[in-house]
Amino acid sequence: MSDETKQDRSQIETTTASSGSVGKALITGASSGIGAIYADRLARRGLDLILVARNRERLDALANRLADETGRSIEVLVADLNNNADLARVEQALRTDDEISMLVNNAGFGATAPLVNSDIDKMTEMIDLNVTAVVRLTYAVVPEFLKRGGGTIVNMASIVGIAPELLNGVYGATKAFVLAFSLSLHKELAAKHIRIQAVLPGATATEFWSIAGTSVEHLPSQIVMTADDLVDAAIAGLDQGELVTIPSLPEIADWDAYEKARQKMIPKLSLSSPAARYGITSRTHEKHQSTAL
């Protein structure tokens, strides 16, 4: 990032933080790692916060520190998003707190083992957290954003959403869902002033790796980004209006080319006849000929 860009971002942060509250952000998975850093950055930008995670001790410590350092209102909501009752409480907060202007769907976990070496119950838990919770929380807040005339949803996806060969296939599939969900939300909601951003981190130095079954120390250092850099890049991407932010991708032109190719295919993905390479006489064509006779 250039010094000029850094200066511009600094000016944005200073202006926002000094102008009073600009709303409230609800952040899931906020007790440590990426979620805790989002909490720090957003509080310093002037947002009040609702921090959601399972670990009360960590949440309380973070909330107290941020309240002291930023003067923002920091609420704690202890919840396990794989528990239906807890998830419902977070949904209720999103429906009833009319100050919420931003949802950061950060909570999730991954896996590195091949499918055949994975615990199916753990895989189901991962789907519930990475997919179901994201959908339910989004559905809870979008109607409220529509009433208020706008809002922002940040969905934490992963590079394995477009490169599922790299890690456990179920994990990659959950993150492909998050990416597809985000693209669809953007198409549906952009004209209604609801911002959507999908963030696709690569390997990031957090507790994710030890929970997933591979120590981050075993990864080549050149592919591992710090969590601070990841969040700062993601927020810069949001400032720049990116729908999809891949913090380590050197050239945005590469993503643009990927997306252009995808868009080019869309009109051809559903046609009345099979492609000529399959050598199949189209029954639709035969039907049209019969009708004409």
PDB file of C-alpha atoms in Angstrom:
ATOM      1  CA  MET A   1       0.000   0.000   0.000  1.00  0.00           C
ATOM      2  CA  SER A   2       1.402   3.440  -0.922  1.00  0.00           C
ATOM      3  CA  ASP A   3       2.195   6.106   1.698  1.00  0.00           C
ATOM      4  CA  GLU A   4      -0.481   8.280   0.070  1.00  0.00           C
ATOM      5  CA  THR A   5      -3.111   5.554   0.467  1.00  0.00           C
ATOM      6  CA  LYS A   6      -2.099   5.018   4.085  1.00  0.00           C
ATOM      7  CA  GLN A   7      -2.436   8.756   4.698  1.00  0.00           C
ATOM      8  CA  ASP A   8      -5.877   8.806   3.067  1.00  0.00           C
ATOM      9  CA  ARG A   9      -7.020   5.878   5.243  1.00  0.00           C
ATOM     10  CA  SER A  10      -5.644   7.567   8.347  1.00  0.00           C
ATOM     11  CA  GLN A  11      -7.612  10.702   7.517  1.00  0.00           C
ATOM     12  CA  ILE A  12     -10.775   8.656   7.026  1.00  0.00           C
ATOM     13  CA  GLU A  13     -10.302   6.917  10.380  1.00  0.00           C
ATOM     14  CA  THR A  14      -9.569  10.165  12.228  1.00  0.00           C
ATOM     15  CA  THR A  15     -12.562  11.949  10.738  1.00  0.00           C
ATOM     16  CA  THR A  16     -14.934   9.071  11.447  1.00  0.00           C
ATOM     17  CA  ALA A  17     -13.738   8.506  14.994  1.00  0.00           C
ATOM     18  CA  SER A  18     -13.950  12.177  15.893  1.00  0.00           C
ATOM     19  CA  SER A  19     -17.399  12.784  14.457  1.00  0.00           C
ATOM     20  CA  GLY A  20     -19.298  10.727  17.019  1.00  0.00           C
ATOM     21  CA  SER A  21     -21.002   7.380  16.626  1.00  0.00           C
ATOM     22  CA  VAL A  22     -21.627   6.248  13.071  1.00  0.00           C
ATOM     23  CA  GLY A  23     -23.681   3.276  14.143  1.00  0.00           C
ATOM     24  CA  LYS A  24     -23.015  -0.063  15.716  1.00  0.00           C
ATOM     25  CA  ALA A  25     -21.304  -3.179  14.411  1.00  0.00           C
ATOM     26  CA  LEU A  26     -22.137  -6.706  15.508  1.00  0.00           C
ATOM     27  CA  ILE A  27     -19.093  -8.959  15.124  1.00  0.00           C
ATOM     28  CA  THR A  28     -19.234 -12.733  15.500  1.00  0.00           C
ATOM     29  CA  GLY A  29     -16.205 -14.721  16.561  1.00  0.00           C
ATOM     30  CA  ALA A  30     -15.012 -11.550  18.271  1.00  0.00           C
ATOM     31  CA  SER A  31     -13.099 -12.928  21.260  1.00  0.00           C
ATOM     32  CA  SER A  32      -9.759 -13.417  19.493  1.00  0.00           C
ATOM     33  CA  GLY A  33      -7.904 -13.330  16.187  1.00  0.00           C
ATOM     34  CA  ILE A  34      -9.530 -11.672  13.195  1.00  0.00           C
ATOM     35  CA  GLY A  35     -12.759 -10.853  15.036  1.00  0.00           C
ATOM     36  CA  ALA A  36     -10.976  -9.122  17.919  1.00  0.00           C
ATOM     37  CA  ILE A  37      -8.916  -7.056  15.480  1.00  0.00           C
ATOM     38  CA  TYR A  38     -12.059  -6.035  13.590  1.00  0.00           C
ATOM     39  CA  ALA A  39     -13.482  -4.928  16.948  1.00  0.00           C
ATOM     40  CA  ASP A  40     -10.405  -2.805  17.625  1.00  0.00           C
ATOM     41  CA  ARG A  41     -10.375  -1.183  14.193  1.00  0.00           C
ATOM     42  CA  LEU A  42     -14.102  -0.479  14.019  1.00  0.00           C
ATOM     43  CA  ALA A  43     -14.233   0.971  17.540  1.00  0.00           C
ATOM     44  CA  ARG A  44     -11.400   3.321  16.582  1.00  0.00           C
ATOM     45  CA  ARG A  45     -13.438   4.380  13.563  1.00  0.00           C
ATOM     46  CA  GLY A  46     -16.264   5.495  15.827  1.00  0.00           C
ATOM     47  CA  LEU A  47     -18.607   2.514  15.841  1.00  0.00           C
ATOM     48  CA  ASP A  48     -20.168   1.099  18.958  1.00  0.00           C
ATOM     49  CA  LEU A  49     -19.923  -2.681  19.115  1.00  0.00           C
ATOM     50  CA  ILE A  50     -21.726  -5.877  20.018  1.00  0.00           C
ATOM     51  CA  LEU A  51     -19.123  -8.610  20.460  1.00  0.00           C
ATOM     52  CA  VAL A  52     -20.354 -12.185  19.990  1.00  0.00           C
ATOM     53  CA  ALA A  53     -18.407 -15.316  20.951  1.00  0.00           C
ATOM     54  CA  ARG A  54     -18.440 -18.236  23.383  1.00  0.00           C
ATOM     55  CA  ASN A  55     -15.620 -17.141  25.690  1.00  0.00           C
ATOM     56  CA  ARG A  56     -16.970 -14.612  28.206  1.00  0.00           C
ATOM     57  CA  GLU A  57     -13.603 -13.984  29.845  1.00  0.00           C
ATOM     58  CA  ARG A  58     -11.968 -13.001  26.573  1.00  0.00           C
ATOM     59  CA  LEU A  59     -14.977 -10.962  25.463  1.00  0.00           C
ATOM     60  CA  ASP A  60     -15.106  -9.026  28.733  1.00  0.00           C
ATOM     61  CA  ALA A  61     -11.378  -8.286  28.625  1.00  0.00           C
ATOM     62  CA  LEU A  62     -11.602  -7.032  25.034  1.00  0.00           C
ATOM     63  CA  ALA A  63     -14.737  -5.002  25.713  1.00  0.00           C
ATOM     64  CA  ASN A  64     -13.231  -3.312  28.770  1.00  0.00           C
ATOM     65  CA  ARG A  65     -10.012  -2.454  26.944  1.00  0.00           C
ATOM     66  CA  LEU A  66     -11.772  -1.030  23.889  1.00  0.00           C
ATOM     67  CA  ALA A  67     -14.236   0.964  25.972  1.00  0.00           C
ATOM     68  CA  ASP A  68     -11.339   2.499  27.931  1.00  0.00           C
ATOM     69  CA  GLU A  69      -9.232   3.229  24.849  1.00  0.00           C
ATOM     70  CA  THR A  70     -11.938   4.466  22.465  1.00  0.00           C
ATOM     71  CA  GLY A  71     -14.831   5.656  24.603  1.00  0.00           C
ATOM     72  CA  ARG A  72     -17.251   3.631  22.500  1.00  0.00           C
ATOM     73  CA  SER A  73     -20.125   1.578  23.893  1.00  0.00           C
ATOM     74  CA  ILE A  74     -19.042  -2.074  23.796  1.00  0.00           C
ATOM     75  CA  GLU A  75     -21.645  -4.766  24.532  1.00  0.00           C
ATOM     76  CA  VAL A  76     -20.900  -8.435  25.064  1.00  0.00           C
ATOM     77  CA  LEU A  77     -23.205 -11.213  23.892  1.00  0.00           C
ATOM     78  CA  VAL A  78     -21.957 -14.638  24.932  1.00  0.00           C
ATOM     79  CA  ALA A  79     -23.297 -17.144  22.428  1.00  0.00           C
ATOM     80  CA  ASP A  80     -22.413 -20.414  20.753  1.00  0.00           C
ATOM     81  CA  LEU A  81     -23.739 -20.037  17.214  1.00  0.00           C
ATOM     82  CA  ASN A  82     -24.035 -23.808  16.915  1.00  0.00           C
ATOM     83  CA  ASN A  83     -26.581 -23.711  19.725  1.00  0.00           C
ATOM     84  CA  ASN A  84     -30.047 -22.920  18.359  1.00  0.00           C
ATOM     85  CA  ALA A  85     -31.129 -20.919  21.403  1.00  0.00           C
ATOM     86  CA  ASP A  86     -27.954 -18.851  21.419  1.00  0.00           C
ATOM     87  CA  LEU A  87     -28.175 -18.255  17.672  1.00  0.00           C
ATOM     88  CA  ALA A  88     -31.771 -17.097  18.095  1.00  0.00           C
ATOM     89  CA  ARG A  89     -30.648 -14.545  20.727  1.00  0.00           C
ATOM     90  CA  VAL A  90     -28.150 -13.052  18.293  1.00  0.00           C
ATOM     91  CA  GLU A  91     -30.796 -12.957  15.551  1.00  0.00           C
ATOM     92  CA  GLN A  92     -33.100 -11.140  17.951  1.00  0.00           C
ATOM     93  CA  ALA A  93     -30.437  -8.552  18.694  1.00  0.00           C
ATOM     94  CA  LEU A  94     -30.040  -7.903  14.962  1.00  0.00           C
ATOM     95  CA  ARG A  95     -33.795  -7.497  14.543  1.00  0.00           C
ATOM     96  CA  THR A  96     -34.389  -5.207  17.499  1.00  0.00           C
ATOM     97  CA  ASP A  97     -31.331  -2.958  17.850  1.00  0.00           C
ATOM     98  CA  ASP A  98     -31.980  -0.157  15.377  1.00  0.00           C
ATOM     99  CA  GLU A  99     -28.483   1.283  15.858  1.00  0.00           C
ATOM    100  CA  ILE A 100     -26.820  -1.674  14.152  1.00  0.00           C
ATOM    101  CA  SER A 101     -25.394  -0.540  10.818  1.00  0.00           C
ATOM    102  CA  MET A 102     -22.867  -3.314  10.203  1.00  0.00           C
ATOM    103  CA  LEU A 103     -22.734  -7.092  10.555  1.00  0.00           C
ATOM    104  CA  VAL A 104     -19.382  -8.877  10.417  1.00  0.00           C
ATOM    105  CA  ASN A 105     -19.981 -12.602   9.889  1.00  0.00           C
ATOM    106  CA  ASN A 106     -16.566 -13.729  11.081  1.00  0.00           C
ATOM    107  CA  ALA A 107     -17.240 -16.780  13.274  1.00  0.00           C
ATOM    108  CA  GLY A 108     -16.229 -20.078  11.729  1.00  0.00           C
ATOM    109  CA  PHE A 109     -13.739 -22.881  11.819  1.00  0.00           C
ATOM    110  CA  GLY A 110     -11.945 -25.073   9.325  1.00  0.00           C
ATOM    111  CA  ALA A 111     -10.275 -28.409   8.760  1.00  0.00           C
ATOM    112  CA  THR A 112      -7.123 -29.541   7.002  1.00  0.00           C
ATOM    113  CA  ALA A 113      -7.520 -33.341   7.020  1.00  0.00           C
ATOM    114  CA  PRO A 114      -8.814 -35.194   3.926  1.00  0.00           C
ATOM    115  CA  LEU A 115     -12.495 -36.040   3.978  1.00  0.00           C
ATOM    116  CA  VAL A 116     -11.958 -39.750   4.693  1.00  0.00           C
ATOM    117  CA  ASN A 117      -9.906 -38.849   7.778  1.00  0.00           C
ATOM    118  CA  SER A 118     -12.440 -36.354   9.092  1.00  0.00           C
ATOM    119  CA  ASP A 119     -15.102 -36.733  11.777  1.00  0.00           C
ATOM    120  CA  ILE A 120     -18.495 -36.393  10.074  1.00  0.00           C
ATOM    121  CA  ASP A 121     -20.030 -34.847  13.182  1.00  0.00           C
ATOM    122  CA  LYS A 122     -17.316 -32.169  13.178  1.00  0.00           C
ATOM    123  CA  MET A 123     -17.940 -31.585   9.481  1.00  0.00           C
ATOM    124  CA  THR A 124     -21.639 -31.082  10.209  1.00  0.00           C
ATOM    125  CA  GLU A 125     -20.809 -28.618  12.988  1.00  0.00           C
ATOM    126  CA  MET A 126     -18.586 -26.743  10.555  1.00  0.00           C
ATOM    127  CA  ILE A 127     -21.384 -26.503   7.998  1.00  0.00           C
ATOM    128  CA  ASP A 128     -23.774 -25.265  10.673  1.00  0.00           C
ATOM    129  CA  LEU A 129     -21.386 -22.533  11.814  1.00  0.00           C
ATOM    130  CA  ASN A 130     -19.834 -21.504   8.500  1.00  0.00           C
ATOM    131  CA  VAL A 131     -23.056 -21.638   6.477  1.00  0.00           C
ATOM    132  CA  THR A 132     -26.268 -21.860   8.503  1.00  0.00           C
ATOM    133  CA  ALA A 133     -25.325 -19.222  11.078  1.00  0.00           C
ATOM    134  CA  VAL A 134     -24.185 -16.827   8.341  1.00  0.00           C
ATOM    135  CA  VAL A 135     -27.472 -17.225   6.495  1.00  0.00           C
ATOM    136  CA  ARG A 136     -29.662 -16.866   9.578  1.00  0.00           C
ATOM    137  CA  LEU A 137     -27.860 -13.779  10.869  1.00  0.00           C
ATOM    138  CA  THR A 138     -27.959 -12.179   7.438  1.00  0.00           C
ATOM    139  CA  TYR A 139     -31.657 -12.886   7.095  1.00  0.00           C
ATOM    140  CA  ALA A 140     -32.227 -11.362  10.519  1.00  0.00           C
ATOM    141  CA  VAL A 141     -30.527  -8.057   9.723  1.00  0.00           C
ATOM    142  CA  VAL A 142     -31.328  -7.419   6.046  1.00  0.00           C
ATOM    143  CA  PRO A 143     -35.005  -6.476   6.602  1.00  0.00           C
ATOM    144  CA  GLU A 144     -33.866  -4.014   9.256  1.00  0.00           C
ATOM    145  CA  PHE A 145     -31.255  -2.502   6.940  1.00  0.00           C
ATOM    146  CA  LEU A 146     -33.941  -2.109   4.285  1.00  0.00           C
ATOM    147  CA  LYS A 147     -36.120  -0.191   6.748  1.00  0.00           C
ATOM    148  CA  ARG A 148     -33.170   2.046   7.720  1.00  0.00           C
ATOM    149  CA  GLY A 149     -32.131   2.707   4.134  1.00  0.00           C
ATOM    150  CA  GLY A 150     -28.772   0.962   4.229  1.00  0.00           C
ATOM    151  CA  GLY A 151     -26.146  -1.043   6.064  1.00  0.00           C
ATOM    152  CA  THR A 152     -23.024  -3.138   5.577  1.00  0.00           C
ATOM    153  CA  ILE A 153     -22.484  -6.903   5.721  1.00  0.00           C
ATOM    154  CA  VAL A 154     -18.963  -8.323   5.752  1.00  0.00           C
ATOM    155  CA  ASN A 155     -18.752 -12.088   5.189  1.00  0.00           C
ATOM    156  CA  MET A 156     -15.506 -13.861   6.010  1.00  0.00           C
ATOM    157  CA  ALA A 157     -14.953 -16.385   3.236  1.00  0.00           C
ATOM    158  CA  SER A 158     -11.550 -17.833   2.237  1.00  0.00           C
ATOM    159  CA  ILE A 159      -9.350 -18.381  -0.774  1.00  0.00           C
ATOM    160  CA  VAL A 160     -10.369 -22.048  -0.576  1.00  0.00           C
ATOM    161  CA  GLY A 161     -13.782 -20.873  -1.758  1.00  0.00           C
ATOM    162  CA  ILE A 162     -12.175 -20.576  -5.201  1.00  0.00           C
ATOM    163  CA  ALA A 163      -9.340 -23.070  -4.604  1.00  0.00           C
ATOM    164  CA  PRO A 164     -11.024 -25.981  -2.762  1.00  0.00           C
ATOM    165  CA  GLU A 165      -8.164 -28.349  -3.616  1.00  0.00           C
ATOM    166  CA  LEU A 166      -5.949 -26.684  -0.997  1.00  0.00           C
ATOM    167  CA  LEU A 167      -7.620 -27.902   2.220  1.00  0.00           C
ATOM    168  CA  ASN A 168     -10.454 -30.098   3.462  1.00  0.00           C
ATOM    169  CA  GLY A 169     -13.207 -30.204   0.838  1.00  0.00           C
ATOM    170  CA  VAL A 170     -16.078 -29.575   3.227  1.00  0.00           C
ATOM    171  CA  TYR A 171     -14.351 -26.464   4.542  1.00  0.00           C
ATOM    172  CA  GLY A 172     -13.736 -25.250   0.999  1.00  0.00           C
ATOM    173  CA  ALA A 173     -17.363 -25.902   0.118  1.00  0.00           C
ATOM    174  CA  THR A 174     -18.618 -23.858   3.069  1.00  0.00           C
ATOM    175  CA  LYS A 175     -16.485 -20.927   1.990  1.00  0.00           C
ATOM    176  CA  ALA A 176     -17.569 -21.287  -1.642  1.00  0.00           C
ATOM    177  CA  PHE A 177     -21.105 -20.981  -0.287  1.00  0.00           C
ATOM    178  CA  VAL A 178     -20.201 -17.782   1.565  1.00  0.00           C
ATOM    179  CA  LEU A 179     -18.732 -16.306  -1.612  1.00  0.00           C
ATOM    180  CA  ALA A 180     -21.728 -17.293  -3.756  1.00  0.00           C
ATOM    181  CA  PHE A 181     -24.132 -16.025  -1.095  1.00  0.00           C
ATOM    182  CA  SER A 182     -22.305 -12.695  -0.983  1.00  0.00           C
ATOM    183  CA  LEU A 183     -22.382 -12.270  -4.776  1.00  0.00           C
ATOM    184  CA  SER A 184     -26.108 -12.969  -4.812  1.00  0.00           C
ATOM    185  CA  LEU A 185     -26.762 -10.575  -1.925  1.00  0.00           C
ATOM    186  CA  HIS A 186     -24.859  -7.842  -3.737  1.00  0.00           C
ATOM    187  CA  LYS A 187     -26.961  -8.286  -6.883  1.00  0.00           C
ATOM    188  CA  GLU A 188     -30.156  -8.182  -4.842  1.00  0.00           C
ATOM    189  CA  LEU A 189     -29.326  -5.401  -2.395  1.00  0.00           C
ATOM    190  CA  ALA A 190     -26.757  -3.007  -3.875  1.00  0.00           C
ATOM    191  CA  ALA A 191     -29.398  -0.699  -5.326  1.00  0.00           C
ATOM    192  CA  LYS A 192     -30.969  -0.513  -1.870  1.00  0.00           C
ATOM    193  CA  HIS A 193     -27.790   0.911  -0.322  1.00  0.00           C
ATOM    194  CA  ILE A 194     -26.753  -2.276   1.451  1.00  0.00           C
ATOM    195  CA  ARG A 195     -23.023  -2.886   1.050  1.00  0.00           C
ATOM    196  CA  ILE A 196     -21.792  -6.478   0.796  1.00  0.00           C
ATOM    197  CA  GLN A 197     -18.164  -7.519   1.058  1.00  0.00           C
ATOM    198  CA  ALA A 198     -16.735 -11.026   0.900  1.00  0.00           C
ATOM    199  CA  VAL A 199     -13.224 -11.257   2.350  1.00  0.00           C
ATOM    200  CA  LEU A 200     -11.068 -14.143   1.106  1.00  0.00           C
ATOM    201  CA  PRO A 201      -8.033 -14.553   3.382  1.00  0.00           C
ATOM    202  CA  GLY A 202      -5.218 -16.917   2.613  1.00  0.00           C
ATOM    203  CA  ALA A 203      -3.240 -18.512   5.415  1.00  0.00           C
ATOM    204  CA  THR A 204      -3.445 -16.168   8.409  1.00  0.00           C
ATOM    205  CA  ALA A 205      -1.593 -16.395  11.708  1.00  0.00           C
ATOM    206  CA  THR A 206      -4.481 -17.156  14.088  1.00  0.00           C
ATOM    207  CA  GLU A 207      -5.748 -20.007  16.258  1.00  0.00           C
ATOM    208  CA  PHE A 208      -7.576 -21.309  13.179  1.00  0.00           C
ATOM    209  CA  TRP A 209      -4.696 -23.598  12.269  1.00  0.00           C
ATOM    210  CA  SER A 210      -4.294 -25.351  15.605  1.00  0.00           C
ATOM    211  CA  ILE A 211      -8.065 -25.890  15.799  1.00  0.00           C
ATOM    212  CA  ALA A 212      -8.102 -27.154  12.204  1.00  0.00           C
ATOM    213  CA  GLY A 213      -5.383 -29.675  12.959  1.00  0.00           C
ATOM    214  CA  THR A 214      -2.229 -28.106  11.498  1.00  0.00           C
ATOM    215  CA  SER A 215       0.092 -25.801  13.419  1.00  0.00           C
ATOM    216  CA  VAL A 216       0.713 -22.499  11.649  1.00  0.00           C
ATOM    217  CA  GLU A 217       4.431 -22.974  12.394  1.00  0.00           C
ATOM    218  CA  HIS A 218       4.417 -25.850   9.892  1.00  0.00           C
ATOM    219  CA  LEU A 219       3.399 -23.538   7.035  1.00  0.00           C
ATOM    220  CA  PRO A 220       5.934 -21.703   4.841  1.00  0.00           C
ATOM    221  CA  SER A 221       6.327 -18.229   6.319  1.00  0.00           C
ATOM    222  CA  GLN A 222       5.998 -16.600   2.883  1.00  0.00           C
ATOM    223  CA  ILE A 223       2.338 -17.642   2.602  1.00  0.00           C
ATOM    224  CA  VAL A 224       1.214 -16.606   6.118  1.00  0.00           C
ATOM    225  CA  MET A 225      -0.185 -13.110   6.708  1.00  0.00           C
ATOM    226  CA  THR A 226      -0.577 -11.546  10.138  1.00  0.00           C
ATOM    227  CA  ALA A 227      -4.153 -11.112  11.318  1.00  0.00           C
ATOM    228  CA  ASP A 228      -3.589  -7.365  11.759  1.00  0.00           C
ATOM    229  CA  ASP A 229      -2.505  -6.978   8.145  1.00  0.00           C
ATOM    230  CA  LEU A 230      -5.407  -9.127   6.982  1.00  0.00           C
ATOM    231  CA  VAL A 231      -8.021  -7.003   8.744  1.00  0.00           C
ATOM    232  CA  ASP A 232      -6.413  -3.709   7.737  1.00  0.00           C
ATOM    233  CA  ALA A 233      -6.374  -4.834   4.102  1.00  0.00           C
ATOM    234  CA  ALA A 234      -9.987  -6.018   4.321  1.00  0.00           C
ATOM    235  CA  ILE A 235     -11.129  -2.668   5.709  1.00  0.00           C
ATOM    236  CA  ALA A 236      -9.135  -0.850   3.032  1.00  0.00           C
ATOM    237  CA  GLY A 237     -10.913  -2.998   0.450  1.00  0.00           C
ATOM    238  CA  LEU A 238     -14.257  -2.037   1.950  1.00  0.00           C
ATOM    239  CA  ASP A 239     -13.246   1.640   1.797  1.00  0.00           C
ATOM    240  CA  GLN A 240     -12.370   1.180  -1.868  1.00  0.00           C
ATOM    241  CA  GLY A 241     -15.761  -0.329  -2.645  1.00  0.00           C
ATOM    242  CA  GLU A 242     -14.607  -3.881  -3.319  1.00  0.00           C
ATOM    243  CA  LEU A 243     -17.240  -6.594  -3.402  1.00  0.00           C
ATOM    244  CA  VAL A 244     -14.579  -9.308  -3.149  1.00  0.00           C
ATOM    245  CA  THR A 245     -11.378  -8.596  -1.246  1.00  0.00           C
ATOM    246  CA  ILE A 246      -8.414 -10.978  -1.537  1.00  0.00           C
ATOM    247  CA  PRO A 247      -5.823  -9.283   0.671  1.00  0.00           C
ATOM    248  CA  SER A 248      -2.736 -11.013  -0.715  1.00  0.00           C
ATOM    249  CA  LEU A 249      -3.631 -10.903  -4.431  1.00  0.00           C
ATOM    250  CA  PRO A 250      -1.004  -8.575  -5.973  1.00  0.00           C
ATOM    251  CA  GLU A 251      -2.980  -7.598  -9.084  1.00  0.00           C
ATOM    252  CA  ILE A 252      -6.710  -6.917  -8.892  1.00  0.00           C
ATOM    253  CA  ALA A 253      -6.682  -7.410 -12.678  1.00  0.00           C
ATOM    254  CA  ASP A 254      -6.351 -11.152 -12.033  1.00  0.00           C
ATOM    255  CA  TRP A 255      -9.626 -11.214 -10.116  1.00  0.00           C
ATOM    256  CA  ASP A 256     -11.259  -8.964 -12.701  1.00  0.00           C
ATOM    257  CA  ALA A 257     -10.247 -11.413 -15.459  1.00  0.00           C
ATOM    258  CA  TYR A 258     -11.589 -14.351 -13.429  1.00  0.00           C
ATOM    259  CA  GLU A 259     -14.873 -12.547 -12.864  1.00  0.00           C
ATOM    260  CA  LYS A 260     -15.103 -11.445 -16.503  1.00  0.00           C
ATOM    261  CA  ALA A 261     -14.696 -15.062 -17.622  1.00  0.00           C
ATOM    262  CA  ARG A 262     -17.398 -16.159 -15.177  1.00  0.00           C
ATOM    263  CA  GLN A 263     -19.780 -13.473 -16.392  1.00  0.00           C
ATOM    264  CA  LYS A 264     -19.101 -14.437 -20.008  1.00  0.00           C
ATOM    265  CA  MET A 265     -20.188 -18.025 -19.279  1.00  0.00           C
ATOM    266  CA  ILE A 266     -23.427 -17.119 -17.490  1.00  0.00           C
ATOM    267  CA  PRO A 267     -25.617 -16.645 -20.621  1.00  0.00           C
ATOM    268  CA  LYS A 268     -24.401 -20.005 -21.953  1.00  0.00           C
ATOM    269  CA  LEU A 269     -24.901 -22.114 -18.832  1.00  0.00           C
ATOM    270  CA  SER A 270     -28.556 -22.915 -19.508  1.00  0.00           C
ATOM    271  CA  LEU A 271     -29.521 -23.540 -23.150  1.00  0.00           C
ATOM    272  CA  SER A 272     -32.154 -25.720 -24.780  1.00  0.00           C
ATOM    273  CA  SER A 273     -29.630 -27.967 -26.555  1.00  0.00           C
ATOM    274  CA  PRO A 274     -26.548 -29.885 -25.364  1.00  0.00           C
ATOM    275  CA  ALA A 275     -23.187 -28.575 -26.550  1.00  0.00           C
ATOM    276  CA  ALA A 276     -22.117 -29.904 -29.964  1.00  0.00           C
ATOM    277  CA  ARG A 277     -19.078 -31.672 -28.448  1.00  0.00           C
ATOM    278  CA  TYR A 278     -21.375 -34.296 -26.900  1.00  0.00           C
ATOM    279  CA  GLY A 279     -22.709 -35.384 -30.302  1.00  0.00           C
ATOM    280  CA  ILE A 280     -26.331 -35.493 -29.152  1.00  0.00           C
ATOM    281  CA  THR A 281     -29.165 -34.629 -31.523  1.00  0.00           C
ATOM    282  CA  SER A 282     -31.251 -32.062 -29.725  1.00  0.00           C
ATOM    283  CA  ARG A 283     -34.710 -33.350 -28.832  1.00  0.00           C
ATOM    284  CA  THR A 284     -35.822 -29.736 -28.661  1.00  0.00           C
ATOM    285  CA  HIS A 285     -34.795 -29.335 -32.309  1.00  0.00           C
ATOM    286  CA  GLU A 286     -36.670 -32.536 -33.258  1.00  0.00           C
ATOM    287  CA  LYS A 287     -39.777 -31.326 -31.422  1.00  0.00           C
ATOM    288  CA  HIS A 288     -39.667 -27.996 -33.278  1.00  0.00           C
ATOM    289  CA  GLN A 289     -39.352 -29.804 -36.626  1.00  0.00           C
ATOM    290  CA  SER A 290     -42.300 -32.071 -35.779  1.00  0.00           C
ATOM    291  CA  THR A 291     -44.412 -29.114 -34.740  1.00  0.00           C
ATOM    292  CA  ALA A 292     -43.589 -27.294 -37.973  1.00  0.00           C
ATOM    293  CA  LEU A 293     -44.721 -30.294 -40.055  1.00  0.00           C
TER     294      LEU A 293
END
